[in-house]
Amino acid sequence: MNRSTLDMTQQNRVFITGGASGLGRALALRYARDGWRVCIADLNDERGNNTRTELATAGAAEALYRHADVTCEADLQAIADELAQAWGGLDVLINNAGVAQAGAIDTVSLSDWEWILNINLLGVVRGCKVFTPIFKQQGSGHIVNIASMAGLLDVPRMASYNVSKAAVVALTTTLEQELMADGIHVSVVCPSFFQTNLGETMRATDPGLIKMMSKLLASGKLSAEQVADAIVAGVAKKQVHILPHVAGERLWLAKRYLPHALYSRMFQKSMKGMKPRSER
C-alpha cells in the first residue's frame, strides 16, 4: 500500500456528540457528503439510528451511531476506545451536545445551574479529556467545541447558559495554547440564533421565556446546514474562533473595542426582543 492510499484510509474520521438532531446532525451529514467516516453519539436512539441511515445514504465512508451521555465519562471513553481500535484514531472531535436554561439570577435554582454546567461545560471537558490522548499519540487532530455568541456577549436572563458557554470559550483558547506543541488544533464555534431544536430540552423559570427563545431560534437568518458549512470551512482553515453570524461578530468586536457605555447602549437596543412583554 503506497503512502497516498494509507493516508486516505486513515484520515477523514469525525465523531460528533449530540449528532442525531439539530446542528450535530447537520454537521454529520455535511461530513458524510464529503465521504468521511462519521460516528455520532446521542441519547435519542430512534433519532440516532435514523440519522445513521441518512449518513450512509448521503455518502459516508462509514456511519456509526452510539448511545452516549456526555455526563458519563465512561460512555465517551468506550467510544474513544472503539474508534481507536476500529478506525486507528480520529481526525476531528466535535463536542456539540448542549442544553439551554433561561431565567433571572434570583429565580434559577442551583440544581438547574448544576444541570446545565454538567452538560454544556463538563460534557465538553469530558470529550476533550477522553480523546486528547488519541490525538497526542497520532501527533495530529482537531477538537471543535460548540459554544455560542452568548459565551462572548451578555444576554440578560441567560446567566447560567452564558456562563456555561463562556467557560467553553475559555477552555478552548486554553487548550489551543496547551496542545499546539502536540500538533493538535482547537476551535470554538460561537453562533447566534439559528434554526435548531435547542428549545426542546430548554428549562426556564418563566414559560414566556421558552416561547420567546423558540421564536428567536426559528427566526434565525441561518439554517443549521448553513452554520454547519461555516464550521466545516473554519475547521479546514484551522480557525480558533468560528463565528458564523456576521451581526454577532460585529457585536463581539464592538464589545472588545468600543467604550463600555457605548457598547452597552448598542447591546441593550439589540436585545429588546429578549425582554418579556411586561418589561418592554
PDB file of C-alpha atoms in Angstrom:
ATOM      1  CA  MET A   1       0.000   0.000   0.000  1.00  0.00           C
ATOM      2  CA  ASN A   2       1.516   3.318  -1.020  1.00  0.00           C
ATOM      3  CA  ARG A   3       1.602   6.405   1.220  1.00  0.00           C
ATOM      4  CA  SER A   4      -1.311   8.188  -0.512  1.00  0.00           C
ATOM      5  CA  THR A   5      -3.553   5.129  -0.135  1.00  0.00           C
ATOM      6  CA  LEU A   6      -2.579   4.804   3.517  1.00  0.00           C
ATOM      7  CA  ASP A   7      -3.406   8.454   4.161  1.00  0.00           C
ATOM      8  CA  MET A   8      -6.851   8.050   2.607  1.00  0.00           C
ATOM      9  CA  THR A   9      -7.659   5.049   4.809  1.00  0.00           C
ATOM     10  CA  GLN A  10      -6.523   6.721   7.998  1.00  0.00           C
ATOM     11  CA  GLN A  11      -7.842  10.257   7.584  1.00  0.00           C
ATOM     12  CA  ASN A  12     -11.296  11.838   7.421  1.00  0.00           C
ATOM     13  CA  ARG A  13     -12.750  10.413  10.630  1.00  0.00           C
ATOM     14  CA  VAL A  14     -15.118  12.521  12.728  1.00  0.00           C
ATOM     15  CA  PHE A  15     -17.002  11.939  15.986  1.00  0.00           C
ATOM     16  CA  ILE A  16     -19.886  14.240  16.974  1.00  0.00           C
ATOM     17  CA  THR A  17     -21.779  14.333  20.273  1.00  0.00           C
ATOM     18  CA  GLY A  18     -25.438  15.287  20.097  1.00  0.00           C
ATOM     19  CA  GLY A  19     -25.253  14.190  16.477  1.00  0.00           C
ATOM     20  CA  ALA A  20     -28.788  12.893  15.971  1.00  0.00           C
ATOM     21  CA  SER A  21     -30.533  16.249  15.556  1.00  0.00           C
ATOM     22  CA  GLY A  22     -30.062  19.976  15.060  1.00  0.00           C
ATOM     23  CA  LEU A  23     -26.573  21.271  14.366  1.00  0.00           C
ATOM     24  CA  GLY A  24     -24.954  17.936  15.216  1.00  0.00           C
ATOM     25  CA  ARG A  25     -27.000  16.156  12.562  1.00  0.00           C
ATOM     26  CA  ALA A  26     -26.277  18.910  10.018  1.00  0.00           C
ATOM     27  CA  LEU A  27     -22.551  18.571  10.688  1.00  0.00           C
ATOM     28  CA  ALA A  28     -22.695  14.796  10.423  1.00  0.00           C
ATOM     29  CA  LEU A  29     -24.484  14.969   7.069  1.00  0.00           C
ATOM     30  CA  ARG A  30     -22.057  17.616   5.816  1.00  0.00           C
ATOM     31  CA  TYR A  31     -19.062  15.385   6.568  1.00  0.00           C
ATOM     32  CA  ALA A  32     -20.898  12.344   5.188  1.00  0.00           C
ATOM     33  CA  ARG A  33     -21.430  14.077   1.853  1.00  0.00           C
ATOM     34  CA  ASP A  34     -17.671  14.630   1.735  1.00  0.00           C
ATOM     35  CA  GLY A  35     -17.116  10.888   2.162  1.00  0.00           C
ATOM     36  CA  TRP A  36     -15.871  10.906   5.756  1.00  0.00           C
ATOM     37  CA  ARG A  37     -16.238   8.147   8.297  1.00  0.00           C
ATOM     38  CA  VAL A  38     -18.795   9.566  10.713  1.00  0.00           C
ATOM     39  CA  CYS A  39     -19.677   8.419  14.208  1.00  0.00           C
ATOM     40  CA  ILE A  40     -22.420  10.202  16.124  1.00  0.00           C
ATOM     41  CA  ALA A  41     -23.487   9.871  19.741  1.00  0.00           C
ATOM     42  CA  ASP A  42     -26.818  10.828  21.250  1.00  0.00           C
ATOM     43  CA  LEU A  43     -29.360   9.923  23.925  1.00  0.00           C
ATOM     44  CA  ASN A  44     -32.252   9.500  21.487  1.00  0.00           C
ATOM     45  CA  ASP A  45     -31.796   6.079  19.910  1.00  0.00           C
ATOM     46  CA  GLU A  46     -34.617   6.467  17.401  1.00  0.00           C
ATOM     47  CA  ARG A  47     -33.173   9.702  16.047  1.00  0.00           C
ATOM     48  CA  GLY A  48     -29.670   8.294  16.230  1.00  0.00           C
ATOM     49  CA  ASN A  49     -30.456   5.230  14.154  1.00  0.00           C
ATOM     50  CA  ASN A  50     -32.448   7.281  11.640  1.00  0.00           C
ATOM     51  CA  THR A  51     -29.562   9.715  11.255  1.00  0.00           C
ATOM     52  CA  ARG A  52     -27.087   6.852  10.856  1.00  0.00           C
ATOM     53  CA  THR A  53     -29.168   5.597   7.927  1.00  0.00           C
ATOM     54  CA  GLU A  54     -29.210   9.100   6.436  1.00  0.00           C
ATOM     55  CA  LEU A  55     -25.427   9.333   6.775  1.00  0.00           C
ATOM     56  CA  ALA A  56     -24.899   6.091   4.883  1.00  0.00           C
ATOM     57  CA  THR A  57     -27.249   7.276   2.125  1.00  0.00           C
ATOM     58  CA  ALA A  58     -25.508  10.671   1.990  1.00  0.00           C
ATOM     59  CA  GLY A  59     -22.176   9.046   1.153  1.00  0.00           C
ATOM     60  CA  ALA A  60     -20.341   8.446   4.426  1.00  0.00           C
ATOM     61  CA  ALA A  61     -17.457   6.001   4.046  1.00  0.00           C
ATOM     62  CA  GLU A  62     -18.768   4.503   7.297  1.00  0.00           C
ATOM     63  CA  ALA A  63     -21.645   5.599   9.524  1.00  0.00           C
ATOM     64  CA  LEU A  64     -21.909   4.673  13.200  1.00  0.00           C
ATOM     65  CA  TYR A  65     -24.348   5.580  15.953  1.00  0.00           C
ATOM     66  CA  ARG A  66     -23.611   5.014  19.620  1.00  0.00           C
ATOM     67  CA  HIS A  67     -25.847   5.759  22.579  1.00  0.00           C
ATOM     68  CA  ALA A  68     -23.884   8.005  24.925  1.00  0.00           C
ATOM     69  CA  ASP A  69     -24.462  10.519  27.697  1.00  0.00           C
ATOM     70  CA  VAL A  70     -21.885  13.320  27.842  1.00  0.00           C
ATOM     71  CA  THR A  71     -22.342  13.481  31.616  1.00  0.00           C
ATOM     72  CA  CYS A  72     -20.846   9.971  31.778  1.00  0.00           C
ATOM     73  CA  GLU A  73     -17.114   9.821  31.078  1.00  0.00           C
ATOM     74  CA  ALA A  74     -17.263   6.032  30.699  1.00  0.00           C
ATOM     75  CA  ASP A  75     -19.669   6.343  27.743  1.00  0.00           C
ATOM     76  CA  LEU A  76     -17.272   8.627  25.893  1.00  0.00           C
ATOM     77  CA  GLN A  77     -14.245   6.529  26.834  1.00  0.00           C
ATOM     78  CA  ALA A  78     -15.896   3.425  25.393  1.00  0.00           C
ATOM     79  CA  ILE A  79     -16.426   5.211  22.073  1.00  0.00           C
ATOM     80  CA  ALA A  80     -12.864   6.557  22.066  1.00  0.00           C
ATOM     81  CA  ASP A  81     -11.510   3.056  22.646  1.00  0.00           C
ATOM     82  CA  GLU A  82     -13.738   1.615  19.909  1.00  0.00           C
ATOM     83  CA  LEU A  83     -12.737   4.237  17.332  1.00  0.00           C
ATOM     84  CA  ALA A  84      -9.058   3.901  18.182  1.00  0.00           C
ATOM     85  CA  GLN A  85      -9.337   0.174  17.523  1.00  0.00           C
ATOM     86  CA  ALA A  86     -11.710   0.208  14.518  1.00  0.00           C
ATOM     87  CA  TRP A  87     -10.533   3.369  12.774  1.00  0.00           C
ATOM     88  CA  GLY A  88      -6.987   3.608  14.031  1.00  0.00           C
ATOM     89  CA  GLY A  89      -7.719   7.018  15.549  1.00  0.00           C
ATOM     90  CA  LEU A  90      -9.740  10.144  14.859  1.00  0.00           C
ATOM     91  CA  ASP A  91      -9.234  13.372  12.927  1.00  0.00           C
ATOM     92  CA  VAL A  92     -11.995  15.683  14.179  1.00  0.00           C
ATOM     93  CA  LEU A  93     -13.835  15.635  17.509  1.00  0.00           C
ATOM     94  CA  ILE A  94     -16.923  17.860  17.724  1.00  0.00           C
ATOM     95  CA  ASN A  95     -18.244  18.446  21.238  1.00  0.00           C
ATOM     96  CA  ASN A  96     -21.714  19.578  20.231  1.00  0.00           C
ATOM     97  CA  ALA A  97     -24.202  18.214  22.785  1.00  0.00           C
ATOM     98  CA  GLY A  98     -25.798  21.008  24.807  1.00  0.00           C
ATOM     99  CA  VAL A  99     -28.902  22.350  26.523  1.00  0.00           C
ATOM    100  CA  ALA A 100     -30.324  25.770  27.378  1.00  0.00           C
ATOM    101  CA  GLN A 101     -31.681  27.411  30.511  1.00  0.00           C
ATOM    102  CA  ALA A 102     -33.284  30.835  30.930  1.00  0.00           C
ATOM    103  CA  GLY A 103     -34.337  32.903  33.891  1.00  0.00           C
ATOM    104  CA  ALA A 104     -33.350  35.818  36.086  1.00  0.00           C
ATOM    105  CA  ILE A 105     -30.461  35.258  38.508  1.00  0.00           C
ATOM    106  CA  ASP A 106     -32.762  35.287  41.544  1.00  0.00           C
ATOM    107  CA  THR A 107     -35.181  32.726  40.087  1.00  0.00           C
ATOM    108  CA  VAL A 108     -32.937  29.977  38.698  1.00  0.00           C
ATOM    109  CA  SER A 109     -32.304  27.102  41.118  1.00  0.00           C
ATOM    110  CA  LEU A 110     -28.833  25.807  41.863  1.00  0.00           C
ATOM    111  CA  SER A 111     -29.945  22.409  40.600  1.00  0.00           C
ATOM    112  CA  ASP A 112     -30.577  23.991  37.190  1.00  0.00           C
ATOM    113  CA  TRP A 113     -27.136  25.598  37.320  1.00  0.00           C
ATOM    114  CA  GLU A 114     -25.593  22.195  38.078  1.00  0.00           C
ATOM    115  CA  TRP A 115     -27.620  20.560  35.281  1.00  0.00           C
ATOM    116  CA  ILE A 116     -26.514  22.949  32.544  1.00  0.00           C
ATOM    117  CA  LEU A 117     -22.885  23.145  33.661  1.00  0.00           C
ATOM    118  CA  ASN A 118     -22.647  19.348  33.814  1.00  0.00           C
ATOM    119  CA  ILE A 119     -23.760  19.072  30.188  1.00  0.00           C
ATOM    120  CA  ASN A 120     -22.583  22.245  28.446  1.00  0.00           C
ATOM    121  CA  LEU A 121     -19.237  22.631  30.200  1.00  0.00           C
ATOM    122  CA  LEU A 122     -18.223  19.345  31.786  1.00  0.00           C
ATOM    123  CA  GLY A 123     -19.611  17.400  28.824  1.00  0.00           C
ATOM    124  CA  VAL A 124     -17.130  19.270  26.644  1.00  0.00           C
ATOM    125  CA  VAL A 125     -14.359  18.790  29.211  1.00  0.00           C
ATOM    126  CA  ARG A 126     -15.019  15.049  29.231  1.00  0.00           C
ATOM    127  CA  GLY A 127     -14.852  14.876  25.443  1.00  0.00           C
ATOM    128  CA  CYS A 128     -11.563  16.777  25.360  1.00  0.00           C
ATOM    129  CA  LYS A 129     -10.095  14.693  28.178  1.00  0.00           C
ATOM    130  CA  VAL A 130     -11.025  11.344  26.657  1.00  0.00           C
ATOM    131  CA  PHE A 131      -9.930  11.989  23.066  1.00  0.00           C
ATOM    132  CA  THR A 132      -6.789  14.087  23.647  1.00  0.00           C
ATOM    133  CA  PRO A 133      -4.613  11.007  24.337  1.00  0.00           C
ATOM    134  CA  ILE A 134      -5.550   9.630  20.894  1.00  0.00           C
ATOM    135  CA  PHE A 135      -4.630  12.924  19.242  1.00  0.00           C
ATOM    136  CA  LYS A 136      -1.350  13.112  21.158  1.00  0.00           C
ATOM    137  CA  GLN A 137      -0.424   9.595  20.121  1.00  0.00           C
ATOM    138  CA  GLN A 138      -1.156  10.474  16.478  1.00  0.00           C
ATOM    139  CA  GLY A 139       0.556  13.844  16.671  1.00  0.00           C
ATOM    140  CA  SER A 140      -2.489  15.351  14.977  1.00  0.00           C
ATOM    141  CA  GLY A 141      -6.208  16.031  15.379  1.00  0.00           C
ATOM    142  CA  HIS A 142      -8.727  18.816  15.702  1.00  0.00           C
ATOM    143  CA  ILE A 143     -11.043  19.496  18.646  1.00  0.00           C
ATOM    144  CA  VAL A 144     -14.140  21.580  17.870  1.00  0.00           C
ATOM    145  CA  ASN A 145     -16.143  22.871  20.829  1.00  0.00           C
ATOM    146  CA  ILE A 146     -19.614  24.268  20.124  1.00  0.00           C
ATOM    147  CA  ALA A 147     -20.234  27.329  22.307  1.00  0.00           C
ATOM    148  CA  SER A 148     -22.450  30.318  21.429  1.00  0.00           C
ATOM    149  CA  MET A 149     -22.334  34.074  20.967  1.00  0.00           C
ATOM    150  CA  ALA A 150     -23.881  34.008  24.451  1.00  0.00           C
ATOM    151  CA  GLY A 151     -20.428  32.971  25.638  1.00  0.00           C
ATOM    152  CA  LEU A 152     -18.913  36.154  24.193  1.00  0.00           C
ATOM    153  CA  LEU A 153     -21.734  38.617  24.884  1.00  0.00           C
ATOM    154  CA  ASP A 154     -24.009  39.227  27.880  1.00  0.00           C
ATOM    155  CA  VAL A 155     -27.553  38.085  27.100  1.00  0.00           C
ATOM    156  CA  PRO A 156     -29.872  39.037  30.012  1.00  0.00           C
ATOM    157  CA  ARG A 157     -31.837  36.288  31.810  1.00  0.00           C
ATOM    158  CA  MET A 158     -29.486  33.680  30.431  1.00  0.00           C
ATOM    159  CA  ALA A 159     -26.750  33.772  33.080  1.00  0.00           C
ATOM    160  CA  SER A 160     -26.353  30.009  33.504  1.00  0.00           C
ATOM    161  CA  TYR A 161     -26.268  29.442  29.749  1.00  0.00           C
ATOM    162  CA  ASN A 162     -23.887  32.374  29.183  1.00  0.00           C
ATOM    163  CA  VAL A 163     -21.520  31.134  31.887  1.00  0.00           C
ATOM    164  CA  SER A 164     -21.503  27.579  30.545  1.00  0.00           C
ATOM    165  CA  LYS A 165     -20.660  28.794  27.041  1.00  0.00           C
ATOM    166  CA  ALA A 166     -18.122  31.407  28.188  1.00  0.00           C
ATOM    167  CA  ALA A 167     -16.338  28.639  30.063  1.00  0.00           C
ATOM    168  CA  VAL A 168     -16.225  26.582  26.853  1.00  0.00           C
ATOM    169  CA  VAL A 169     -14.616  29.556  25.099  1.00  0.00           C
ATOM    170  CA  ALA A 170     -12.006  29.810  27.867  1.00  0.00           C
ATOM    171  CA  LEU A 171     -11.411  26.054  27.797  1.00  0.00           C
ATOM    172  CA  THR A 172     -10.893  26.125  24.044  1.00  0.00           C
ATOM    173  CA  THR A 173      -8.435  29.005  23.951  1.00  0.00           C
ATOM    174  CA  THR A 174      -6.532  27.433  26.853  1.00  0.00           C
ATOM    175  CA  LEU A 175      -6.281  24.086  25.068  1.00  0.00           C
ATOM    176  CA  GLU A 176      -5.229  25.838  21.860  1.00  0.00           C
ATOM    177  CA  GLN A 177      -2.129  27.047  23.710  1.00  0.00           C
ATOM    178  CA  GLU A 178      -1.672  23.821  25.667  1.00  0.00           C
ATOM    179  CA  LEU A 179      -1.925  21.362  22.782  1.00  0.00           C
ATOM    180  CA  MET A 180      -0.341  23.167  19.823  1.00  0.00           C
ATOM    181  CA  ALA A 181       3.040  21.580  20.518  1.00  0.00           C
ATOM    182  CA  ASP A 182       1.349  18.175  20.129  1.00  0.00           C
ATOM    183  CA  GLY A 183       0.097  19.040  16.655  1.00  0.00           C
ATOM    184  CA  ILE A 184      -3.496  19.375  17.867  1.00  0.00           C
ATOM    185  CA  HIS A 185      -5.721  22.221  16.666  1.00  0.00           C
ATOM    186  CA  VAL A 186      -8.636  23.535  18.732  1.00  0.00           C
ATOM    187  CA  SER A 187     -11.604  25.656  17.610  1.00  0.00           C
ATOM    188  CA  VAL A 188     -14.587  27.187  19.367  1.00  0.00           C
ATOM    189  CA  VAL A 189     -17.808  27.878  17.469  1.00  0.00           C
ATOM    190  CA  CYS A 190     -19.979  30.808  18.569  1.00  0.00           C
ATOM    191  CA  PRO A 191     -23.174  31.034  16.519  1.00  0.00           C
ATOM    192  CA  SER A 192     -26.042  33.413  17.212  1.00  0.00           C
ATOM    193  CA  PHE A 193     -29.686  32.331  16.912  1.00  0.00           C
ATOM    194  CA  PHE A 194     -30.317  29.822  14.145  1.00  0.00           C
ATOM    195  CA  GLN A 195     -32.917  27.242  13.236  1.00  0.00           C
ATOM    196  CA  THR A 196     -32.383  24.290  15.571  1.00  0.00           C
ATOM    197  CA  ASN A 197     -34.198  22.214  18.179  1.00  0.00           C
ATOM    198  CA  LEU A 198     -32.436  23.581  21.261  1.00  0.00           C
ATOM    199  CA  GLY A 199     -35.792  24.640  22.668  1.00  0.00           C
ATOM    200  CA  GLU A 200     -36.911  21.016  23.074  1.00  0.00           C
ATOM    201  CA  THR A 201     -34.860  20.498  26.234  1.00  0.00           C
ATOM    202  CA  MET A 202     -34.762  24.108  27.408  1.00  0.00           C
ATOM    203  CA  ARG A 203     -35.571  24.895  31.028  1.00  0.00           C
ATOM    204  CA  ALA A 204     -36.914  28.298  32.061  1.00  0.00           C
ATOM    205  CA  THR A 205     -38.355  29.905  35.170  1.00  0.00           C
ATOM    206  CA  ASP A 206     -40.932  31.744  33.047  1.00  0.00           C
ATOM    207  CA  PRO A 207     -42.914  29.906  30.324  1.00  0.00           C
ATOM    208  CA  GLY A 208     -42.873  33.139  28.331  1.00  0.00           C
ATOM    209  CA  LEU A 209     -39.096  32.856  28.010  1.00  0.00           C
ATOM    210  CA  ILE A 210     -39.400  29.446  26.352  1.00  0.00           C
ATOM    211  CA  LYS A 211     -41.867  30.829  23.802  1.00  0.00           C
ATOM    212  CA  MET A 212     -39.644  33.832  23.188  1.00  0.00           C
ATOM    213  CA  MET A 213     -36.484  31.746  22.735  1.00  0.00           C
ATOM    214  CA  SER A 214     -38.257  29.303  20.422  1.00  0.00           C
ATOM    215  CA  LYS A 215     -39.424  32.226  18.304  1.00  0.00           C
ATOM    216  CA  LEU A 216     -35.926  33.714  18.167  1.00  0.00           C
ATOM    217  CA  LEU A 217     -34.397  30.368  17.198  1.00  0.00           C
ATOM    218  CA  ALA A 218     -36.990  29.837  14.476  1.00  0.00           C
ATOM    219  CA  SER A 219     -36.421  33.333  13.091  1.00  0.00           C
ATOM    220  CA  GLY A 220     -32.664  32.882  12.752  1.00  0.00           C
ATOM    221  CA  LYS A 221     -31.288  34.025   9.404  1.00  0.00           C
ATOM    222  CA  LEU A 222     -29.090  30.956   9.007  1.00  0.00           C
ATOM    223  CA  SER A 223     -30.182  27.331   8.896  1.00  0.00           C
ATOM    224  CA  ALA A 224     -28.373  24.585  10.787  1.00  0.00           C
ATOM    225  CA  GLU A 225     -26.974  23.451   7.439  1.00  0.00           C
ATOM    226  CA  GLN A 226     -25.504  26.891   6.736  1.00  0.00           C
ATOM    227  CA  VAL A 227     -23.940  27.025  10.198  1.00  0.00           C
ATOM    228  CA  ALA A 228     -22.507  23.546   9.605  1.00  0.00           C
ATOM    229  CA  ASP A 229     -20.977  24.705   6.310  1.00  0.00           C
ATOM    230  CA  ALA A 230     -19.326  27.634   8.104  1.00  0.00           C
ATOM    231  CA  ILE A 231     -17.931  25.303  10.760  1.00  0.00           C
ATOM    232  CA  VAL A 232     -16.503  22.823   8.261  1.00  0.00           C
ATOM    233  CA  ALA A 233     -14.868  25.698   6.364  1.00  0.00           C
ATOM    234  CA  GLY A 234     -13.473  27.161   9.596  1.00  0.00           C
ATOM    235  CA  VAL A 235     -12.046  23.821  10.681  1.00  0.00           C
ATOM    236  CA  ALA A 236     -10.399  23.374   7.288  1.00  0.00           C
ATOM    237  CA  LYS A 237      -8.740  26.783   7.775  1.00  0.00           C
ATOM    238  CA  LYS A 238      -7.813  25.874  11.384  1.00  0.00           C
ATOM    239  CA  GLN A 239      -9.558  28.959  12.757  1.00  0.00           C
ATOM    240  CA  VAL A 240      -9.618  29.218  16.550  1.00  0.00           C
ATOM    241  CA  HIS A 241     -12.796  31.338  16.688  1.00  0.00           C
ATOM    242  CA  ILE A 242     -15.510  30.348  14.218  1.00  0.00           C
ATOM    243  CA  LEU A 243     -18.306  32.939  14.170  1.00  0.00           C
ATOM    244  CA  PRO A 244     -20.931  32.040  11.545  1.00  0.00           C
ATOM    245  CA  HIS A 245     -23.135  35.124  12.067  1.00  0.00           C
ATOM    246  CA  VAL A 246     -21.827  38.481  10.838  1.00  0.00           C
ATOM    247  CA  ALA A 247     -24.094  40.525  13.143  1.00  0.00           C
ATOM    248  CA  GLY A 248     -22.937  38.566  16.189  1.00  0.00           C
ATOM    249  CA  GLU A 249     -19.304  39.015  15.253  1.00  0.00           C
ATOM    250  CA  ARG A 250     -19.832  42.773  14.913  1.00  0.00           C
ATOM    251  CA  LEU A 251     -21.315  42.977  18.414  1.00  0.00           C
ATOM    252  CA  TRP A 252     -18.390  40.993  19.804  1.00  0.00           C
ATOM    253  CA  LEU A 253     -15.917  43.333  18.136  1.00  0.00           C
ATOM    254  CA  ALA A 254     -17.867  46.317  19.485  1.00  0.00           C
ATOM    255  CA  LYS A 255     -17.619  44.871  22.994  1.00  0.00           C
ATOM    256  CA  ARG A 256     -13.880  44.419  22.620  1.00  0.00           C
ATOM    257  CA  TYR A 257     -13.010  47.797  21.133  1.00  0.00           C
ATOM    258  CA  LEU A 258     -15.691  50.389  21.950  1.00  0.00           C
ATOM    259  CA  PRO A 259     -16.032  52.279  25.244  1.00  0.00           C
ATOM    260  CA  HIS A 260     -18.223  50.164  27.509  1.00  0.00           C
ATOM    261  CA  ALA A 261     -21.006  52.738  27.827  1.00  0.00           C
ATOM    262  CA  LEU A 262     -21.378  52.967  24.044  1.00  0.00           C
ATOM    263  CA  TYR A 263     -21.293  49.198  23.625  1.00  0.00           C
ATOM    264  CA  SER A 264     -23.855  48.763  26.400  1.00  0.00           C
ATOM    265  CA  ARG A 265     -26.319  51.097  24.669  1.00  0.00           C
ATOM    266  CA  MET A 266     -25.856  49.221  21.391  1.00  0.00           C
ATOM    267  CA  PHE A 267     -26.311  45.881  23.087  1.00  0.00           C
ATOM    268  CA  GLN A 268     -29.401  46.896  25.045  1.00  0.00           C
ATOM    269  CA  LYS A 269     -31.003  48.087  21.811  1.00  0.00           C
ATOM    270  CA  SER A 270     -30.201  44.812  20.075  1.00  0.00           C
ATOM    271  CA  MET A 271     -31.628  42.817  22.998  1.00  0.00           C
ATOM    272  CA  LYS A 272     -35.065  44.452  23.130  1.00  0.00           C
ATOM    273  CA  GLY A 273     -36.596  41.304  21.721  1.00  0.00           C
ATOM    274  CA  MET A 274     -35.199  39.307  24.667  1.00  0.00           C
ATOM    275  CA  LYS A 275     -37.246  41.132  27.270  1.00  0.00           C
ATOM    276  CA  PRO A 276     -40.611  39.816  28.480  1.00  0.00           C
ATOM    277  CA  ARG A 277     -43.523  41.871  27.133  1.00  0.00           C
ATOM    278  CA  SER A 278     -44.220  43.293  30.579  1.00  0.00           C
ATOM    279  CA  GLU A 279     -40.784  44.972  30.622  1.00  0.00           C
ATOM    280  CA  ARG A 280     -40.652  46.361  27.075  1.00  0.00           C
TER     281      ARG A 280
END
